[in-house]
Amino acid sequence: MISLNTLGRRISIRSKLAYPVFLICVVCVLLGTRVIENNLNKRIYTQQEEEMVLFSNHLLYTLKADFETLFFNFGKNAHYFQSANTAAQEESINRLRNLLQSSAYQAYIVLPHEQEIYLTSFEKPLPLASRLRPKTFQKVNGYFAYKDYFYPWDWELVLLKESSVVQQIIANNSLLVSATISVLMVVIIIFLLLIMRIVIQKPFARLFAHLEQLGTNLNTPALELSTSKETFALSQHINAMSQTLREKNVTLLHQKQRYHDILNAQPSLVFVTSGTDIRYANATFFDFFDTYATLEEFKKEHRCVCDFFEPVMQNDFVHKTENGEWLTLVQHSAIPKKAMIIKNGHEHIFTLLANSLRGAQEECVVTMTDITPLEHYKRLLEKGKEELSRQLHTDKLTQLPNRLSLTTALSIARTASLALFNINDFKEINDFYGVKTGDKLLREYGERLGKLGKEKNVGVFKLSADEYALFFPHFLDEASIIETTMFFLETMNQELFFDLSTIRRISVSTSAGLTVNTSGEKALVEADIALKTAKKKQKPLLTFDESQETQARFATNIEWANRLKEAFAQDKIVPYFQPIFNNATGEIEKYEALVRMLDADNEPIAPCFFLDVAKKSHQYFQLTETMIEKTFAFMQDKPYDFSINLSESDLMDYSINSLIVEKLKKHGHGNRVVFEIVETERIDDYELVARFVQEVKHYGAKIAIDDFGSGFSNFQHVAKLNVDYIKIDGSLIQNILFDANSLAIVESIHAFASRLGIKTIAEYVETLAVYEKIKAIGIHYTQGYFIAQPSPDLYSSS
Amino acid sequence: MRHIILLFLCCSALVFANPHTLRFAPLPMLKSEIVLQQYVGIFSFLSQKLGVTFEIVYFTDYEKILEALAQNRVDIAHLGPLPYARLLHNAIPVQPLVQFLNEDGKSTYTCSLITAHHARNLPLKQHTIALTQPLSTCGFLSMSHLLKREGIALEEQPYFYADTHTNVILKLLLGEAHSGGVKSSVFSDYKHLGLIERSRSTALPGFLWVGSAKLPSALAKEIQEALFSLEPTGKDTDLMHSWADAFKHGAIAPNLGEYEEVLNLYLNTVFP
């Protein structure tokens, strides 16, 4: 069977060729007609010429015959010849006249001395014989003429024929040709029409009838056309297509039933509507609108489902509209719209989704899902949330805003003044009177303080245990604040509190620390320092100043130094290991050892709390030594590379250097060790670093520059140091998605490192987005919480 | 070839007395219908004189006559000088019998190159030439020499054979040829029709009778003697008055030297 493509191509080519071919045929016929006419005319002329020449020769032969007779009879006799000659000429002229009488020609003879003898009569003026070319067929003065000589008598014989006669023949001939061609063309056209009727019209009429039948009945018997290869192929294709259609129709019917079942199984009301008319509805629809069994019944009373929508004055609710506007709202709303229907006295809330039907833009499939229970739960949830929020920000005992509320208020305050009130010796009161009385005291204290706050328009907060805060959110002069605070303090000190079980008065005094017109961030710390100072100095109220802070920090350092010392003593300085992930292989390849101090509960404390203190308290090298010892010991039998952080001061320390060399020798796998030299501070002595690098590389160890890009990065020195890794500073990585400068710096560092053959490591990678970004840049390794947080043990490699 | 045999009985009595019959080939350029008219007088005389009869074997061209003579299919042939020169050239054994005289009493004649009146102004180079026959002495042989004198090569001109001298004249008059070659005596007969003689050949030996090799020499001699004895202006004037022009002026013994000149002329001519 000819393929549809071939068939289409053939028909296309033929149809494209039909017009040019037809035009060419017409042109050919016209040209052919002209050619035939010209040829026939030429032949007529030739024939006329031949006939004329023949007739002229015939006349000349007659003359020759007469002359021969004369010659043989009287040729020798000069005496008789002249008279016989004259007689013979006359006789010949008569003979010629007789011959011409029965012909279509006219003729005259020109005798010597230009005398003319007319052999026939003439109506038109004659052409002059002297102007005629001899033995040439020519047209002159409306005649066809032919001139020849008869030498014996020196005659010019001019034979003539009126050209109009020939023209008439030619005209008749042209007419005949045109008529013949026309008849021929008519016959051909009739023949072609017949052919078209047989080959095209009839089969196509059958074809269209078949297609029309197919439109109503797919089981129409197969079409058979055999007038041509193409129509046969076309009928075969149509039969094949109708067969396919039948099969698809069956499939579609099954699918339709399936979709119908699916739609009916939906718990939602699903219907097709134009907004003002419903075209389809599923079974759930009629379950809900149970007073109607069919769509027709529904439509008898309602054009639109929106007839049932209650007017709810909320933006996300739609209600009844006249011209289907509700559907437009549902379609184009970013947030799902809702509608309320009251049935049997009960409110039903639905969410509405509308999707345009493909190919029918004015129709939408609307899904109405009953979310009444959900709405109920949502309302409950909102109430719970509000309560939870309130509880979160409220002290349960006193019902005053708690510390969280205060820090929130401080975070948004440009300037703030804050006073912290602390009930003196509350622990003793609590121990003495019991928790219940203690709680009652705290509650009553809070209530009275709160009451005062309302009166003075000062925010009152309940902090931890026996601590309260007065918050002055607006800028006030220091004197006014101190005065107000003193008022609060004195008032509260004068308040009476009782233990109801013993009916005894409880003596309550308050100490207060105040900070005035400071930043929101610092207010709490400063007020706390002032409070502690006041308590220490047994003053009722002290206002914060700088000296108090210095003293407080010193105290903190002393504390951390003691804690560090204690940790060393209790072996609570330990390495935690954070994996470093190879972006290319997708596997953990190495670990960085990070120092941690364990608290009393063995919870890890980050080095930011104790590292500076360690340096100041001359415990830093001990810290480094401990990390080297423990890390080498831990990683001894682990199949991973590991890195240890070193500062420039570590490198300058002889004992640290010796320890490193000893460990490298002992460990035997120096190539697994990476020393990360911190770059956050300026490296003053690059030669020292270079010597160290040279020494450890002797054992196969590698070098990484840590926190590269943090401020003192020096590409030139890095290039000289022959380092293996550059660890890009975490602050750059954290901002890479939001800060174009950070991105540019990271890209530059990576490009620089790549040119030197140095691998790059991105740290502080905490999200997938950052990971994908640094991977896209081409950075080789990833470290950060996105991969894993530091842990006392190792993760599996994948 | 037209081959007409005429049996002429001159005297039935003599025929019965001497039954010898001579096969005679007349001139081929004569029209068959006038052959009898041409030869009746001389044959009658010889029959009476010698007691022989003549059977005319007519050929339309000289080639056939020469072939018949060589093969002894004719006994006597009437030939022009060129055909006789051809016999000499081919060394065919024949017996020259008599050479006939013209009205001037001479045994020679000339040929003329003539032009029709209508072609008088046409350059000779453009002329179509009408000739008698290929072996006619006034035909290609004479005309090629006459035209050569005017710087024209006949073989390069258009020419055709008109068969007889009168036909050549007629062709010129009818305009079918511009020039032609004929015996000067014939030209003279038709000169009044406007023909122009351009040139004339030198004298050529006249026509003669030639006997075949098998013709009995005695009979040949008898014929010679009979014809030599005639006196056209004397005692036989009345007898010969009605004879054809070719014979009525008497005959002499052939001058064979003259024919050798014709042979030389023939040999110097390039025939196509």
Short mmCIF file of C-alpha atoms in Angstrom, two decimals, chain A residues 84 97 148 266 277 468 627 693 757 762 789:
data_model
loop_
_atom_site.label_atom_id
_atom_site.label_comp_id
_atom_site.label_asym_id
_atom_site.label_seq_id
_atom_site.Cartn_x
_atom_site.Cartn_y
_atom_site.Cartn_z
CA ALA A 84 5.31 30.67 -91.21
CA ARG A 97 -5.99 31.64 -74.79
CA ASP A 148 9.12 33.32 -67.81
CA GLN A 266 -14.35 11.89 44.33
CA ASP A 277 -24.65 27.18 33.30
CA TYR A 468 11.64 41.80 86.95
CA MET A 627 44.61 18.26 69.98
CA VAL A 693 55.80 23.49 55.28
CA GLY A 757 46.82 23.45 41.09
CA ALA A 762 34.21 25.69 51.08
CA GLN A 789 28.05 18.86 62.12
#
